[in-house]
Coordinates of C-alpha atoms and ligand atoms in Angstrom, one line a residue:
M1 CA -25.8 23.9 -27.9
S2 CA -28.7 22.4 -25.7
E3 CA -27.6 18.7 -26.7
K4 CA -27.3 16.4 -23.5
S5 CA -23.9 14.9 -22.7
P6 CA -23.3 11.2 -22.6
K7 CA -25.0 9.6 -19.7
L8 CA -22.5 8.6 -16.9
R9 CA -22.9 6.2 -14.2
A10 CA -24.4 7.7 -11.2
E11 CA -22.0 6.0 -8.8
L12 CA -19.2 8.3 -10.2
D13 CA -20.6 11.4 -8.6
G14 CA -18.4 12.7 -6.0
I15 CA -15.7 10.1 -6.1
P16 CA -12.7 11.6 -4.4
T17 CA -9.8 12.0 -6.8
Y18 CA -6.7 10.0 -5.9
K19 CA -4.2 12.6 -4.7
P20 CA -0.5 11.7 -5.8
G21 CA 2.2 12.8 -3.5
K22 CA 3.3 16.2 -4.5
P23 CA 6.7 16.1 -6.6
A24 CA 9.8 17.9 -5.1
A25 CA 9.8 21.3 -6.3
S26 CA 12.3 21.9 -9.1
G27 CA 14.6 24.8 -9.2
G28 CA 15.7 26.7 -6.2
A29 CA 17.0 24.9 -3.0
V30 CA 17.5 21.1 -2.7
A31 CA 14.1 19.5 -2.8
Y32 CA 13.4 15.9 -1.4
K33 CA 10.1 14.0 -2.1
L34 CA 9.0 12.4 1.0
S35 CA 5.4 12.2 -0.1
S36 CA 4.7 9.1 -1.8
N37 CA 6.4 6.3 0.1
E38 CA 8.8 5.6 -2.7
N39 CA 12.1 3.8 -2.3
P40 CA 14.7 6.6 -2.7
Y41 CA 17.4 4.2 -4.3
P42 CA 17.7 4.1 -8.0
P43 CA 17.1 0.8 -9.6
L44 CA 19.8 -1.9 -9.3
P45 CA 22.2 -2.2 -12.3
G46 CA 20.8 -5.6 -13.1
V47 CA 16.9 -4.6 -13.0
L48 CA 18.0 -1.5 -15.2
E49 CA 19.6 -3.9 -17.9
S50 CA 16.8 -6.4 -18.1
A51 CA 14.3 -3.2 -18.4
V52 CA 16.5 -1.6 -21.0
A53 CA 16.6 -5.1 -23.0
A54 CA 12.8 -5.5 -22.8
A55 CA 12.5 -2.0 -24.1
G56 CA 13.9 -3.1 -27.4
N57 CA 10.9 -5.2 -28.1
F58 CA 8.3 -2.7 -27.1
N59 CA 6.5 -3.0 -30.6
R60 CA 5.4 -6.4 -29.3
Y61 CA 2.6 -6.9 -26.9
P62 CA 3.8 -8.4 -23.6
D63 CA 3.3 -11.9 -22.3
M64 CA -0.5 -11.7 -21.1
A65 CA -0.1 -14.4 -18.6
C66 CA 3.1 -12.9 -17.0
T67 CA 4.4 -16.6 -17.1
G68 CA 7.9 -15.9 -16.1
L69 CA 7.0 -13.7 -13.2
V70 CA 4.4 -15.9 -12.1
A71 CA 6.8 -19.1 -12.1
E72 CA 9.3 -17.1 -10.1
L73 CA 6.6 -15.9 -7.7
A74 CA 5.2 -19.5 -7.2
E75 CA 8.3 -21.0 -6.4
R76 CA 9.6 -18.3 -3.9
F77 CA 6.2 -18.4 -2.0
G78 CA 5.6 -22.1 -2.2
V79 CA 2.1 -21.8 -3.9
P80 CA 0.6 -23.0 -7.0
V81 CA 1.1 -21.0 -10.0
E82 CA -2.9 -21.0 -10.4
H83 CA -3.1 -18.8 -7.1
I84 CA -1.1 -15.9 -8.4
A85 CA -2.4 -13.0 -10.3
T86 CA -0.6 -10.1 -11.4
G87 CA -2.0 -6.5 -12.1
T88 CA -0.9 -2.8 -12.8
G89 CA 0.4 -2.4 -9.3
S90 CA -1.3 -3.8 -6.3
V91 CA -4.0 -1.0 -6.7
G92 CA -4.8 -2.5 -10.0
V93 CA -5.3 -5.8 -8.4
A94 CA -7.5 -4.4 -5.6
Q95 CA -9.7 -2.8 -8.1
Q96 CA -9.9 -6.2 -9.8
L97 CA -10.8 -7.9 -6.2
I98 CA -13.7 -5.6 -5.7
Q99 CA -14.8 -5.8 -9.5
S100 CA -14.9 -9.5 -8.7
T101 CA -16.8 -9.4 -5.5
A102 CA -18.9 -6.1 -4.9
G103 CA -21.3 -4.0 -6.7
P104 CA -24.5 -1.8 -6.2
G105 CA -25.9 -2.7 -2.7
D106 CA -23.0 -4.6 -1.6
E107 CA -20.6 -3.4 1.2
V108 CA -16.9 -3.2 1.4
I109 CA -15.2 -2.7 5.0
Y110 CA -12.0 -1.0 5.7
A111 CA -10.3 1.0 8.4
W112 CA -10.3 4.8 8.3
R113 CA -8.0 6.2 8.0
S114 CA -6.4 3.8 5.6
F115 CA -5.0 3.8 2.0
E116 CA -6.9 6.3 0.0
A117 CA -7.5 4.1 -2.9
Y118 CA -10.0 1.9 -1.0
P119 CA -13.0 4.5 -0.9
I120 CA -12.4 5.4 -4.8
I121 CA -12.2 1.8 -6.1
T122 CA -15.2 0.8 -3.9
Q123 CA -17.3 3.7 -5.1
I124 CA -16.3 3.0 -8.7
S125 CA -17.7 -0.5 -8.3
G126 CA -20.8 1.2 -7.1
A127 CA -20.5 -0.6 -3.7
T128 CA -20.9 0.9 -0.4
S129 CA -17.9 1.7 1.7
V130 CA -18.1 0.9 5.4
R131 CA -15.5 2.8 7.2
V132 CA -14.5 1.7 10.7
P133 CA -12.5 4.2 12.8
L134 CA -8.8 3.3 13.8
T135 CA -8.4 3.1 17.6
D136 CA -7.1 6.1 19.6
G137 CA -3.8 4.7 19.2
D138 CA -4.3 4.5 15.0
V139 CA -4.5 0.9 14.9
H140 CA -7.0 -1.1 13.0
D141 CA -10.0 -1.8 15.5
L142 CA -10.5 -5.6 14.4
D143 CA -13.3 -6.3 17.0
A144 CA -15.5 -3.2 15.4
M145 CA -14.6 -4.2 11.9
A146 CA -16.0 -7.7 12.5
D147 CA -18.9 -6.3 14.3
A148 CA -19.5 -4.2 11.0
I149 CA -20.0 -7.3 8.9
T150 CA -23.7 -7.7 7.7
E151 CA -25.4 -9.9 5.1
R152 CA -24.1 -7.6 2.5
T153 CA -20.4 -7.5 3.2
R154 CA -18.4 -8.7 0.4
L155 CA -14.9 -7.7 1.0
I156 CA -13.0 -6.5 3.9
F157 CA -9.3 -4.8 3.4
V158 CA -6.7 -5.1 6.4
C159 CA -4.0 -2.9 5.7
N160 CA -1.0 -4.2 7.3
P161 CA 1.2 -2.0 8.1
N162 CA -1.5 0.6 7.7
N163 CA -1.2 3.3 5.3
P164 CA -0.8 6.4 6.3
T165 CA -0.2 5.3 10.1
G166 CA 2.5 2.6 9.7
T167 CA 0.9 0.8 12.5
V168 CA 0.3 -3.0 12.4
V169 CA -2.2 -5.7 13.7
R170 CA -0.3 -8.8 15.1
R171 CA -0.8 -12.5 14.4
A172 CA -3.2 -13.5 17.6
E173 CA -5.6 -10.6 16.8
L174 CA -5.8 -11.2 13.1
E175 CA -6.2 -15.0 13.7
R176 CA -9.3 -13.9 16.2
F177 CA -10.6 -11.5 13.6
L178 CA -10.6 -14.2 10.7
D179 CA -12.0 -16.7 12.8
R180 CA -15.2 -14.4 13.0
V181 CA -15.2 -13.7 9.3
P182 CA -17.9 -16.0 7.5
S183 CA -16.2 -18.1 4.7
D184 CA -18.2 -16.3 2.0
V185 CA -16.5 -12.8 2.9
L186 CA -13.2 -12.2 1.1
V187 CA -10.5 -10.8 3.5
V188 CA -7.7 -9.0 1.6
L189 CA -4.5 -8.4 3.4
D190 CA -2.9 -5.6 1.7
E191 CA 0.9 -6.1 2.5
A192 CA 2.2 -3.2 0.4
Y193 CA 5.2 -2.6 3.0
K194 CA 5.6 -6.2 4.2
E195 CA 9.5 -6.1 3.5
F196 CA 10.0 -3.2 6.2
V197 CA 8.4 -5.2 9.1
R198 CA 10.6 -6.2 11.8
D199 CA 8.1 -7.2 14.5
P200 CA 8.1 -10.9 14.6
E201 CA 4.5 -10.8 15.8
V202 CA 3.3 -9.2 12.5
P203 CA 2.4 -12.2 10.4
D204 CA 3.0 -12.8 6.8
G205 CA -0.4 -13.0 5.2
I206 CA 0.7 -16.2 3.3
E207 CA 0.5 -17.9 6.4
F208 CA -3.4 -17.4 6.7
Y209 CA -4.0 -17.7 3.0
R210 CA -2.9 -21.3 3.4
N211 CA -5.7 -22.6 5.0
R212 CA -8.3 -20.2 4.7
P213 CA -9.8 -19.8 1.0
N214 CA -11.4 -16.5 1.7
V215 CA -8.2 -14.8 2.4
A216 CA -6.3 -12.9 -0.3
V217 CA -2.9 -11.3 0.0
L218 CA -1.9 -8.1 -1.9
R219 CA 1.8 -7.5 -2.6
T220 CA 3.7 -5.0 -4.8
F221 CA 6.8 -4.3 -6.3
S222 CA 6.5 -0.4 -5.9
K223 CA 7.6 0.0 -2.5
A224 CA 10.7 -2.1 -1.1
Y225 CA 11.5 -3.3 -4.6
G226 CA 11.8 0.2 -6.2
L227 CA 9.4 -0.4 -9.1
A228 CA 6.9 2.1 -8.3
G229 CA 7.0 3.7 -12.0
L230 CA 6.5 0.3 -13.5
R231 CA 3.2 -0.7 -12.3
V232 CA 3.2 -4.3 -11.2
G233 CA 1.7 -6.1 -8.1
F234 CA 0.2 -9.3 -7.4
A235 CA -2.2 -11.1 -5.3
I236 CA -1.9 -14.8 -3.9
A237 CA -5.5 -16.2 -3.6
H238 CA -7.3 -19.4 -4.0
E239 CA -9.6 -20.4 -6.7
P240 CA -12.3 -19.0 -7.6
V241 CA -10.8 -15.8 -6.4
A242 CA -7.6 -16.0 -8.5
A243 CA -9.7 -17.0 -11.6
A244 CA -11.8 -14.0 -11.1
L245 CA -8.8 -12.0 -11.0
R246 CA -7.6 -13.4 -14.5
K247 CA -11.2 -12.6 -15.8
T248 CA -11.2 -8.8 -14.6
A249 CA -7.6 -8.2 -15.6
V250 CA -6.9 -5.5 -18.4
P251 CA -5.8 -7.4 -21.2
F252 CA -1.7 -6.9 -21.4
G253 CA -1.8 -4.5 -18.5
V254 CA 1.5 -5.3 -17.2
S255 CA 4.2 -4.4 -19.4
Q256 CA 7.2 -6.7 -20.7
L257 CA 9.2 -4.0 -19.2
A258 CA 7.6 -4.4 -15.6
Q259 CA 7.5 -8.1 -15.9
D260 CA 11.3 -8.4 -16.8
A261 CA 12.3 -5.8 -14.2
A262 CA 10.4 -7.6 -11.5
V263 CA 11.9 -10.7 -12.2
A264 CA 15.4 -9.1 -12.1
S265 CA 14.6 -7.4 -8.8
L266 CA 13.6 -10.9 -7.4
R267 CA 16.9 -12.3 -8.4
A268 CA 18.6 -9.2 -6.9
E269 CA 16.7 -9.7 -3.9
D270 CA 19.8 -10.0 -1.5
E271 CA 21.1 -6.3 -2.3
L272 CA 17.6 -4.8 -2.5
L273 CA 16.5 -6.3 1.1
G274 CA 20.0 -4.7 2.1
R275 CA 18.9 -1.4 1.2
V276 CA 15.4 -2.2 2.9
G277 CA 17.4 -2.8 5.7
S278 CA 19.2 0.6 5.6
L279 CA 15.9 2.2 5.5
V280 CA 14.5 0.4 8.4
C281 CA 17.5 1.8 10.3
E282 CA 16.8 5.1 9.1
R283 CA 13.2 4.7 10.3
E284 CA 14.2 3.8 13.8
R285 CA 16.4 6.8 13.9
V286 CA 13.9 9.1 12.8
H287 CA 11.2 8.0 15.1
A288 CA 13.4 7.9 18.0
A289 CA 14.6 11.5 17.2
L290 CA 10.9 12.6 16.8
V291 CA 9.9 11.3 20.1
A292 CA 13.1 13.0 21.8
Q293 CA 11.9 16.1 20.2
G294 CA 8.7 15.9 22.1
W295 CA 6.3 14.5 19.1
T296 CA 3.9 11.8 19.8
V297 CA 4.4 9.4 17.0
P298 CA 2.9 5.7 16.7
E299 CA 5.3 3.0 16.4
T300 CA 5.7 2.1 12.6
Q301 CA 6.6 -0.7 10.7
A302 CA 6.5 0.6 7.4
N303 CA 8.8 3.1 5.4
F304 CA 7.1 6.2 6.7
V305 CA 6.2 7.8 9.9
W306 CA 2.8 9.3 10.8
M307 CA 2.2 12.8 12.9
R308 CA -1.2 13.3 13.9
L309 CA -1.2 17.0 14.1
G310 CA -4.8 18.1 13.7
E311 CA -5.2 21.7 12.7
R312 CA -1.5 22.3 12.5
T313 CA -1.1 20.0 9.7
A314 CA -0.9 22.6 6.7
D315 CA 1.3 24.8 8.6
F316 CA 3.9 22.0 9.1
A317 CA 3.7 20.6 5.7
A318 CA 4.1 24.4 4.6
A319 CA 7.4 24.7 6.8
C320 CA 8.8 21.3 5.5
E321 CA 8.2 22.3 1.9
K322 CA 9.8 25.5 2.5
A323 CA 12.8 23.8 3.8
G324 CA 13.0 21.6 0.8
V325 CA 11.1 18.3 2.0
V326 CA 8.0 17.5 0.4
V327 CA 5.6 15.5 2.8
R328 CA 2.1 14.2 2.3
P329 CA -0.4 16.3 4.4
F330 CA -4.0 15.0 5.3
A331 CA -5.9 18.2 5.9
G332 CA -6.8 18.6 9.7
E333 CA -5.7 15.2 10.4
G334 CA -2.2 14.6 10.3
L335 CA 0.8 14.1 8.1
R336 CA 2.8 11.0 6.6
V337 CA 6.6 11.3 5.9
T338 CA 8.3 8.7 3.8
I339 CA 11.8 7.7 5.0
G340 CA 14.1 8.7 2.3
E341 CA 17.7 9.4 1.9
T342 CA 19.8 10.4 5.0
E343 CA 20.3 14.0 4.0
A344 CA 16.5 14.1 3.4
N345 CA 15.6 12.7 6.6
D346 CA 18.0 15.0 8.6
L347 CA 16.5 18.1 6.8
F348 CA 13.0 16.9 7.7
L349 CA 14.1 16.2 11.4
H350 CA 15.6 19.8 11.7
T351 CA 12.4 21.2 10.4
A352 CA 10.3 19.3 12.8
E353 CA 12.5 20.3 15.7
A354 CA 12.4 23.9 14.9
F355 CA 8.5 23.8 14.4
F356 CA 8.0 21.9 17.6
K357 CA 9.8 24.8 19.6
E358 CA 7.6 27.3 18.2
L359 CA 4.5 25.4 19.2
Ligands
PLP1 C1 1.6 2.0 -2.2 C2 0.6 1.1 -1.7 C3 0.2 0.1 -2.6 C4 0.6 -0.3 -3.9 O1 0.3 0.5 -4.8 P1 0.9 -0.1 -6.3 O2 -0.3 0.2 -7.1 O3 1.4 -1.6 -6.2 O4 2.0 1.0 -6.8 C5 -1.0 -0.7 -2.2 N1 -1.5 -0.7 -1.0 C6 -1.0 0.4 -0.2 C7 -1.7 0.3 1.2 C8 0.0 1.0 -0.2 O5 0.3 2.1 0.2

């Protein structure tokens, strides 16, 4: 047949596909998945029960406005309900933010390397990615990012802590940066790992949102709250940005299961954040052990560590996998390892030590 295939938008050519973290191998030795920054703990009992109860009604569409969840979040953060917009994970909300602000001819600035969804969702919208290299210490170069702003800039992502490096930007430098950004350019503070931050100089993005209408804060239930599989995240933003997010949302995108589980998670916050505390302890232990082994590992405020291994990345990832730990390699650059259960972390450290000795 010589018929032509349906015409697709040229912008889709060459979009990198999102690489999900590899699943842990099944069969054979124990295998741990440290490749997707997930929470290793299973859902809390109360959270599970609310999801199971919601499942009994899944012949019905969910509450499209996520009324209960939005009310709960508004109260918790002390913001108007109109300033909260939910979506299918914070990646979903990030995509809506781009759809709301940028199209062909417009520019979206972000650090690189940073979250791998940014280039994908930017390209889908037809906008142009402007990638600003991290500093030598793998930190956002905010001065260079401000210098990169042009007439065409519509949106800037600041991923804090940064995925995959775990590094942070602190209050004073972020404030200086925001002062340089024109008020008609939206700055999105992606705080997917906020709950793991212990450095008091790392600001809560909501501080900046309060008196800056061009700042939006992105949060998710996928990491600290352990609901990655349910797909629910949200933004806190002023009008008209929040209203634009409601316009660009996929109708009924967030399931009732996700909404109810998210509310239950917020109510079980003490216990959840206790788990986060244990993961932070494990992070400090893993980081210190790697440094003691001789590795250079940037300070991390997230639930993962970053090892800049360059050409040795693939070999080390293979060694980890052989040992039963699946990590996230970025070929030729480095490797991101999620902090998991203690046994998984031990197995990883063991593998790292053996690998270092053979270098
Ligand atoms: C994991 C992650 C998200 C959250 O993804 P969800 O879509 O909410 O699961 C957002 N931003 C960054 C930087 C992340 O690492």
